[in-house]
Amino acid sequence: MLNHKIFVLGTSGTGKTSSLRNLDPKKTGLINCDKKAPPLAGWRSNYVRIEKRNSNGDIVTDLEKSNYVEITKPTQILKTLNVWEKREDLECIVIDTITHMITNKYMTDTIGKDFKTYQQLGKETYNIFDKVRDYSKAIVIFGHTDEKYNDLGQKVTLMKSYGNMITDMEPASFFTTVLMTEVQREDGQAKYVFRTQSNGSDFAKSPAKFIVGKEGAVGALPLYVPNDIKKVIELLDKFELETNQ
């Protein structure tokens, strides 16, 4: 598994967390900012949080032995990313969702305060995205979407956040792959997919390269893929290996 940077954006109930169902939990670290039970069969036995006492006698999560944490503070998330990056048993790290991290910080520490607290929220969020950019493992971050109008009066789909500080840093630019969730209807049944290319009003994208002797760029992913992160990573791995031979 290569160190892909994947950002998944969508509204609630469109298949973000369920897309983790086929990842090997023994090789996956899950940072659950939403603090709700993931819709994954057997998740309690597969994603385990081990506790220990620190030097002060407080009970804390043993990040060297756990592959699951429920945290919302950006500093704790950054610490977890740093520890898990050094673990040889973990290949993929997931943050579900970055939006709840931002919302919790805004509601508990920022709302009603002076501008310095907004700056702190922006800085701590930036630190997470900046860590993602140079992360040595595959990393998947989920976020919620928000529709707004830009300066030209066009409706655009962005990551939900508070204030312009986070929006202006363009979170999608830190990722090599940005997937938008969609729910399609097929024979009266819901079909959950990821869209891999922009529709002109969002930031969906996937890797592409120009190959000698071929017209246009060759893309790593088709326009729509099943909402299956394992499948997405396999396709990205295959693309990188084939185009770098």
mmCIF file of C-alpha atoms in Angstrom:
data_model
loop_
_atom_site.group_PDB
_atom_site.id
_atom_site.type_symbol
_atom_site.label_atom_id
_atom_site.label_comp_id
_atom_site.label_asym_id
_atom_site.label_seq_id
_atom_site.Cartn_x
_atom_site.Cartn_y
_atom_site.Cartn_z
ATOM 1 C CA MET A 1 0.000 0.000 0.000
ATOM 2 C CA LEU A 2 1.498 3.319 -1.110
ATOM 3 C CA ASN A 3 1.166 6.589 0.797
ATOM 4 C CA HIS A 4 -1.915 7.948 -0.950
ATOM 5 C CA LYS A 5 -3.582 11.093 0.422
ATOM 6 C CA ILE A 6 -7.355 10.647 0.049
ATOM 7 C CA PHE A 7 -10.017 13.206 0.997
ATOM 8 C CA VAL A 8 -13.642 12.018 0.961
ATOM 9 C CA LEU A 9 -16.372 14.664 1.059
ATOM 10 C CA GLY A 10 -20.129 14.230 1.304
ATOM 11 C CA THR A 11 -23.244 14.710 3.358
ATOM 12 C CA SER A 12 -24.287 12.422 6.192
ATOM 13 C CA GLY A 13 -25.628 9.029 5.139
ATOM 14 C CA THR A 14 -23.916 8.899 1.739
ATOM 15 C CA GLY A 15 -21.484 6.090 2.510
ATOM 16 C CA LYS A 16 -18.339 7.733 3.851
ATOM 17 C CA THR A 17 -17.578 5.596 6.907
ATOM 18 C CA SER A 18 -19.083 2.415 5.435
ATOM 19 C CA SER A 19 -16.477 2.631 2.670
ATOM 20 C CA LEU A 20 -13.919 1.377 5.216
ATOM 21 C CA ARG A 21 -15.626 -2.027 5.454
ATOM 22 C CA ASN A 22 -13.031 -3.937 3.408
ATOM 23 C CA LEU A 23 -9.875 -2.430 4.871
ATOM 24 C CA ASP A 24 -7.848 -4.808 7.037
ATOM 25 C CA PRO A 25 -8.376 -3.459 10.594
ATOM 26 C CA LYS A 26 -5.079 -5.032 11.703
ATOM 27 C CA LYS A 27 -3.328 -2.615 9.342
ATOM 28 C CA THR A 28 -5.660 0.369 9.856
ATOM 29 C CA GLY A 29 -5.705 3.085 12.509
ATOM 30 C CA LEU A 30 -9.051 4.834 13.023
ATOM 31 C CA ILE A 31 -9.328 8.281 14.611
ATOM 32 C CA ASN A 32 -13.042 8.648 15.370
ATOM 33 C CA CYS A 33 -13.777 12.364 15.857
ATOM 34 C CA ASP A 34 -17.528 11.807 15.533
ATOM 35 C CA LYS A 35 -17.482 9.491 18.577
ATOM 36 C CA LYS A 36 -20.311 7.367 17.202
ATOM 37 C CA ALA A 37 -20.287 3.670 16.416
ATOM 38 C CA PRO A 38 -18.927 3.087 12.890
ATOM 39 C CA PRO A 39 -21.297 1.120 10.610
ATOM 40 C CA LEU A 40 -18.754 -1.676 10.312
ATOM 41 C CA ALA A 41 -19.487 -5.277 11.253
ATOM 42 C CA GLY A 42 -17.454 -6.391 14.254
ATOM 43 C CA TRP A 43 -15.819 -3.001 14.695
ATOM 44 C CA ARG A 44 -15.610 -3.288 18.499
ATOM 45 C CA SER A 45 -13.350 -6.323 18.286
ATOM 46 C CA ASN A 46 -11.429 -5.115 15.224
ATOM 47 C CA TYR A 47 -10.751 -1.542 16.306
ATOM 48 C CA VAL A 48 -9.377 -1.642 19.824
ATOM 49 C CA ARG A 49 -8.405 1.069 22.294
ATOM 50 C CA ILE A 50 -5.913 -0.055 24.967
ATOM 51 C CA GLU A 51 -5.533 2.115 28.058
ATOM 52 C CA LYS A 52 -2.566 2.684 30.368
ATOM 53 C CA ARG A 53 -1.522 5.002 33.184
ATOM 54 C CA ASN A 54 0.888 7.792 32.336
ATOM 55 C CA SER A 55 3.586 9.211 34.595
ATOM 56 C CA ASN A 56 0.985 11.382 36.352
ATOM 57 C CA GLY A 57 -1.199 8.395 37.126
ATOM 58 C CA ASP A 58 -3.868 9.416 34.608
ATOM 59 C CA ILE A 59 -5.521 6.812 32.392
ATOM 60 C CA VAL A 60 -4.712 7.498 28.726
ATOM 61 C CA THR A 61 -4.836 5.631 25.434
ATOM 62 C CA ASP A 62 -1.772 3.525 24.678
ATOM 63 C CA LEU A 63 -1.148 4.639 21.092
ATOM 64 C CA GLU A 64 1.564 2.015 20.625
ATOM 65 C CA LYS A 65 -0.972 -0.795 21.102
ATOM 66 C CA SER A 66 -4.283 0.756 20.013
ATOM 67 C CA ASN A 67 -5.648 1.119 16.486
ATOM 68 C CA TYR A 68 -8.696 3.134 17.565
ATOM 69 C CA VAL A 69 -9.177 6.437 19.391
ATOM 70 C CA GLU A 70 -12.142 8.749 20.010
ATOM 71 C CA ILE A 71 -10.730 12.270 20.109
ATOM 72 C CA THR A 72 -11.629 15.714 18.764
ATOM 73 C CA LYS A 73 -8.802 17.994 19.873
ATOM 74 C CA PRO A 74 -6.466 18.865 16.966
ATOM 75 C CA THR A 75 -3.361 18.559 19.170
ATOM 76 C CA GLN A 76 -4.371 15.027 20.200
ATOM 77 C CA ILE A 77 -5.068 14.081 16.588
ATOM 78 C CA LEU A 78 -1.657 15.385 15.525
ATOM 79 C CA LYS A 79 0.022 13.437 18.326
ATOM 80 C CA THR A 80 -1.803 10.256 17.254
ATOM 81 C CA LEU A 81 -0.730 10.757 13.635
ATOM 82 C CA ASN A 82 2.873 11.169 14.725
ATOM 83 C CA VAL A 83 2.886 8.009 16.865
ATOM 84 C CA TRP A 84 1.017 5.863 14.345
ATOM 85 C CA GLU A 85 3.261 6.987 11.503
ATOM 86 C CA LYS A 86 6.157 5.173 13.213
ATOM 87 C CA ARG A 87 4.270 1.892 13.692
ATOM 88 C CA GLU A 88 5.202 -0.789 11.164
ATOM 89 C CA ASP A 89 1.932 -2.708 11.603
ATOM 90 C CA LEU A 90 -0.297 0.166 10.440
ATOM 91 C CA GLU A 91 -0.481 0.933 6.719
ATOM 92 C CA CYS A 92 -3.497 3.245 6.517
ATOM 93 C CA ILE A 93 -4.741 5.942 8.915
ATOM 94 C CA VAL A 94 -8.320 7.290 8.852
ATOM 95 C CA ILE A 95 -9.772 10.485 10.366
ATOM 96 C CA ASP A 96 -13.578 10.425 10.580
ATOM 97 C CA THR A 97 -14.488 13.300 10.348
ATOM 98 C CA ILE A 98 -12.250 16.374 10.177
ATOM 99 C CA THR A 99 -15.444 18.444 10.126
ATOM 100 C CA HIS A 100 -16.427 17.293 13.606
ATOM 101 C CA MET A 101 -12.966 18.180 14.869
ATOM 102 C CA ILE A 102 -13.435 21.719 13.548
ATOM 103 C CA THR A 103 -17.008 21.973 14.841
ATOM 104 C CA ASN A 104 -16.069 20.783 18.323
ATOM 105 C CA LYS A 105 -13.153 23.224 18.523
ATOM 106 C CA TYR A 106 -15.390 26.063 17.329
ATOM 107 C CA MET A 107 -18.216 25.303 19.758
ATOM 108 C CA THR A 108 -16.067 24.698 22.839
ATOM 109 C CA ASP A 109 -13.110 27.052 22.455
ATOM 110 C CA THR A 110 -13.779 29.637 19.738
ATOM 111 C CA ILE A 111 -17.380 30.829 19.543
ATOM 112 C CA GLY A 112 -17.836 34.188 21.240
ATOM 113 C CA LYS A 113 -14.087 34.648 21.737
ATOM 114 C CA ASP A 114 -11.649 37.128 20.188
ATOM 115 C CA PHE A 115 -9.939 36.754 16.827
ATOM 116 C CA LYS A 116 -6.913 35.009 18.337
ATOM 117 C CA THR A 117 -8.997 31.930 19.069
ATOM 118 C CA TYR A 118 -10.154 31.838 15.441
ATOM 119 C CA GLN A 119 -6.516 32.077 14.404
ATOM 120 C CA GLN A 120 -5.706 29.166 16.685
ATOM 121 C CA LEU A 121 -8.505 27.085 15.133
ATOM 122 C CA GLY A 122 -7.155 27.864 11.666
ATOM 123 C CA LYS A 123 -3.557 27.132 12.659
ATOM 124 C CA GLU A 124 -4.370 23.809 14.339
ATOM 125 C CA THR A 125 -6.459 22.703 11.345
ATOM 126 C CA TYR A 126 -3.645 23.714 9.010
ATOM 127 C CA ASN A 127 -1.190 21.657 11.088
ATOM 128 C CA ILE A 128 -3.315 18.556 10.468
ATOM 129 C CA PHE A 129 -3.485 19.136 6.717
ATOM 130 C CA ASP A 130 0.206 19.996 6.559
ATOM 131 C CA LYS A 131 1.025 16.722 8.320
ATOM 132 C CA VAL A 132 -1.126 14.868 5.795
ATOM 133 C CA ARG A 133 0.783 16.351 2.876
ATOM 134 C CA ASP A 134 4.064 14.729 3.936
ATOM 135 C CA TYR A 135 2.659 11.646 5.669
ATOM 136 C CA SER A 136 4.585 8.442 4.967
ATOM 137 C CA LYS A 137 1.520 6.167 5.102
ATOM 138 C CA ALA A 138 -1.775 6.062 3.232
ATOM 139 C CA ILE A 139 -4.207 8.431 4.916
ATOM 140 C CA VAL A 140 -7.954 8.893 4.420
ATOM 141 C CA ILE A 141 -9.828 11.879 5.829
ATOM 142 C CA PHE A 142 -13.595 12.252 5.737
ATOM 143 C CA GLY A 143 -15.349 15.611 5.735
ATOM 144 C CA HIS A 144 -18.849 17.027 5.380
ATOM 145 C CA THR A 145 -19.819 19.293 2.524
ATOM 146 C CA ASP A 146 -21.396 22.722 2.443
ATOM 147 C CA GLU A 147 -22.835 24.572 -0.552
ATOM 148 C CA LYS A 148 -22.035 28.263 -0.874
ATOM 149 C CA TYR A 149 -21.940 30.977 -3.498
ATOM 150 C CA ASN A 150 -18.590 32.342 -4.629
ATOM 151 C CA ASP A 151 -17.779 35.939 -5.586
ATOM 152 C CA LEU A 152 -19.154 35.303 -9.079
ATOM 153 C CA GLY A 153 -22.507 34.136 -7.746
ATOM 154 C CA GLN A 154 -21.821 30.503 -8.651
ATOM 155 C CA LYS A 155 -22.857 27.715 -6.299
ATOM 156 C CA VAL A 156 -19.842 25.679 -5.191
ATOM 157 C CA THR A 157 -19.391 22.685 -2.899
ATOM 158 C CA LEU A 158 -16.803 23.111 -0.159
ATOM 159 C CA MET A 159 -15.773 21.371 3.024
ATOM 160 C CA LYS A 160 -17.984 22.576 5.862
ATOM 161 C CA SER A 161 -16.078 24.844 8.236
ATOM 162 C CA TYR A 162 -16.422 28.070 10.221
ATOM 163 C CA GLY A 163 -15.133 31.344 8.811
ATOM 164 C CA ASN A 164 -12.947 31.923 5.774
ATOM 165 C CA MET A 165 -9.629 31.069 7.406
ATOM 166 C CA ILE A 166 -9.977 27.312 6.847
ATOM 167 C CA THR A 167 -11.777 27.646 3.511
ATOM 168 C CA ASP A 168 -9.067 29.958 2.172
ATOM 169 C CA MET A 169 -6.355 27.383 2.832
ATOM 170 C CA GLU A 170 -8.143 25.139 0.267
ATOM 171 C CA PRO A 171 -8.065 21.828 2.182
ATOM 172 C CA ALA A 172 -8.467 19.765 -1.002
ATOM 173 C CA SER A 173 -5.092 21.010 -2.252
ATOM 174 C CA PHE A 174 -3.296 18.939 0.400
ATOM 175 C CA PHE A 175 -4.580 15.666 -1.100
ATOM 176 C CA THR A 176 -3.705 13.724 -4.247
ATOM 177 C CA THR A 177 -7.222 12.262 -4.493
ATOM 178 C CA VAL A 178 -10.503 13.967 -3.593
ATOM 179 C CA LEU A 179 -13.674 11.869 -3.791
ATOM 180 C CA MET A 180 -17.251 13.160 -3.661
ATOM 181 C CA THR A 181 -19.937 10.807 -2.375
ATOM 182 C CA GLU A 182 -23.019 10.250 -4.508
ATOM 183 C CA VAL A 183 -26.097 8.073 -4.140
ATOM 184 C CA GLN A 184 -27.388 6.805 -7.474
ATOM 185 C CA ARG A 185 -30.651 4.973 -8.127
ATOM 186 C CA GLU A 186 -30.572 1.682 -9.994
ATOM 187 C CA ASP A 187 -33.741 -0.422 -10.348
ATOM 188 C CA GLY A 188 -35.206 1.393 -7.363
ATOM 189 C CA GLN A 189 -32.198 0.592 -5.192
ATOM 190 C CA ALA A 190 -29.673 3.030 -3.761
ATOM 191 C CA LYS A 191 -26.160 2.639 -5.141
ATOM 192 C CA TYR A 192 -23.396 4.359 -3.171
ATOM 193 C CA VAL A 193 -20.430 5.548 -5.237
ATOM 194 C CA PHE A 194 -17.540 8.001 -5.268
ATOM 195 C CA ARG A 195 -17.173 10.537 -8.054
ATOM 196 C CA THR A 196 -13.497 11.044 -8.874
ATOM 197 C CA GLN A 197 -13.601 14.098 -11.153
ATOM 198 C CA SER A 198 -14.957 17.590 -10.624
ATOM 199 C CA ASN A 199 -18.407 18.493 -11.906
ATOM 200 C CA GLY A 200 -17.270 22.101 -12.203
ATOM 201 C CA SER A 201 -18.484 23.211 -8.793
ATOM 202 C CA ASP A 202 -16.399 21.037 -6.445
ATOM 203 C CA PHE A 203 -12.822 19.817 -6.000
ATOM 204 C CA ALA A 204 -13.068 16.134 -6.909
ATOM 205 C CA LYS A 205 -9.870 14.878 -8.519
ATOM 206 C CA SER A 206 -7.697 11.805 -8.953
ATOM 207 C CA PRO A 207 -4.132 11.274 -10.232
ATOM 208 C CA ALA A 208 -3.489 11.410 -13.969
ATOM 209 C CA LYS A 209 -0.357 11.256 -16.102
ATOM 210 C CA PHE A 210 0.570 11.858 -19.712
ATOM 211 C CA ILE A 211 2.018 8.685 -21.257
ATOM 212 C CA VAL A 212 4.241 8.729 -24.328
ATOM 213 C CA GLY A 213 2.323 7.545 -27.394
ATOM 214 C CA LYS A 214 -1.124 8.110 -25.875
ATOM 215 C CA GLU A 215 -3.563 10.920 -26.559
ATOM 216 C CA GLY A 216 -4.413 12.941 -23.479
ATOM 217 C CA ALA A 217 -3.845 12.055 -19.856
ATOM 218 C CA VAL A 218 -4.348 8.589 -18.419
ATOM 219 C CA GLY A 219 -6.309 8.648 -15.170
ATOM 220 C CA ALA A 220 -5.931 6.370 -12.173
ATOM 221 C CA LEU A 221 -9.667 6.061 -11.538
ATOM 222 C CA PRO A 222 -12.818 5.931 -13.674
ATOM 223 C CA LEU A 223 -15.379 8.700 -13.192
ATOM 224 C CA TYR A 224 -17.330 6.597 -10.684
ATOM 225 C CA VAL A 225 -15.978 3.931 -8.343
ATOM 226 C CA PRO A 226 -17.765 1.907 -5.635
ATOM 227 C CA ASN A 227 -17.651 3.474 -2.163
ATOM 228 C CA ASP A 228 -14.897 1.066 -1.161
ATOM 229 C CA ILE A 229 -11.665 2.626 0.106
ATOM 230 C CA LYS A 230 -9.777 -0.640 -0.260
ATOM 231 C CA LYS A 231 -10.734 -0.799 -3.964
ATOM 232 C CA VAL A 232 -9.767 2.859 -4.441
ATOM 233 C CA ILE A 233 -6.340 2.262 -2.884
ATOM 234 C CA GLU A 234 -5.792 -0.865 -4.992
ATOM 235 C CA LEU A 235 -6.546 1.107 -8.175
ATOM 236 C CA LEU A 236 -4.252 3.949 -7.098
ATOM 237 C CA ASP A 237 -1.463 1.476 -6.252
ATOM 238 C CA LYS A 238 -1.831 -0.218 -9.634
ATOM 239 C CA PHE A 239 -1.761 3.112 -11.452
ATOM 240 C CA GLU A 240 1.354 4.343 -9.656
ATOM 241 C CA LEU A 241 3.239 1.108 -10.205
ATOM 242 C CA GLU A 242 2.338 0.868 -13.894
ATOM 243 C CA THR A 243 3.083 4.498 -14.734
ATOM 244 C CA ASN A 244 6.423 4.519 -12.878
ATOM 245 C CA GLN A 245 7.917 1.450 -14.531
#
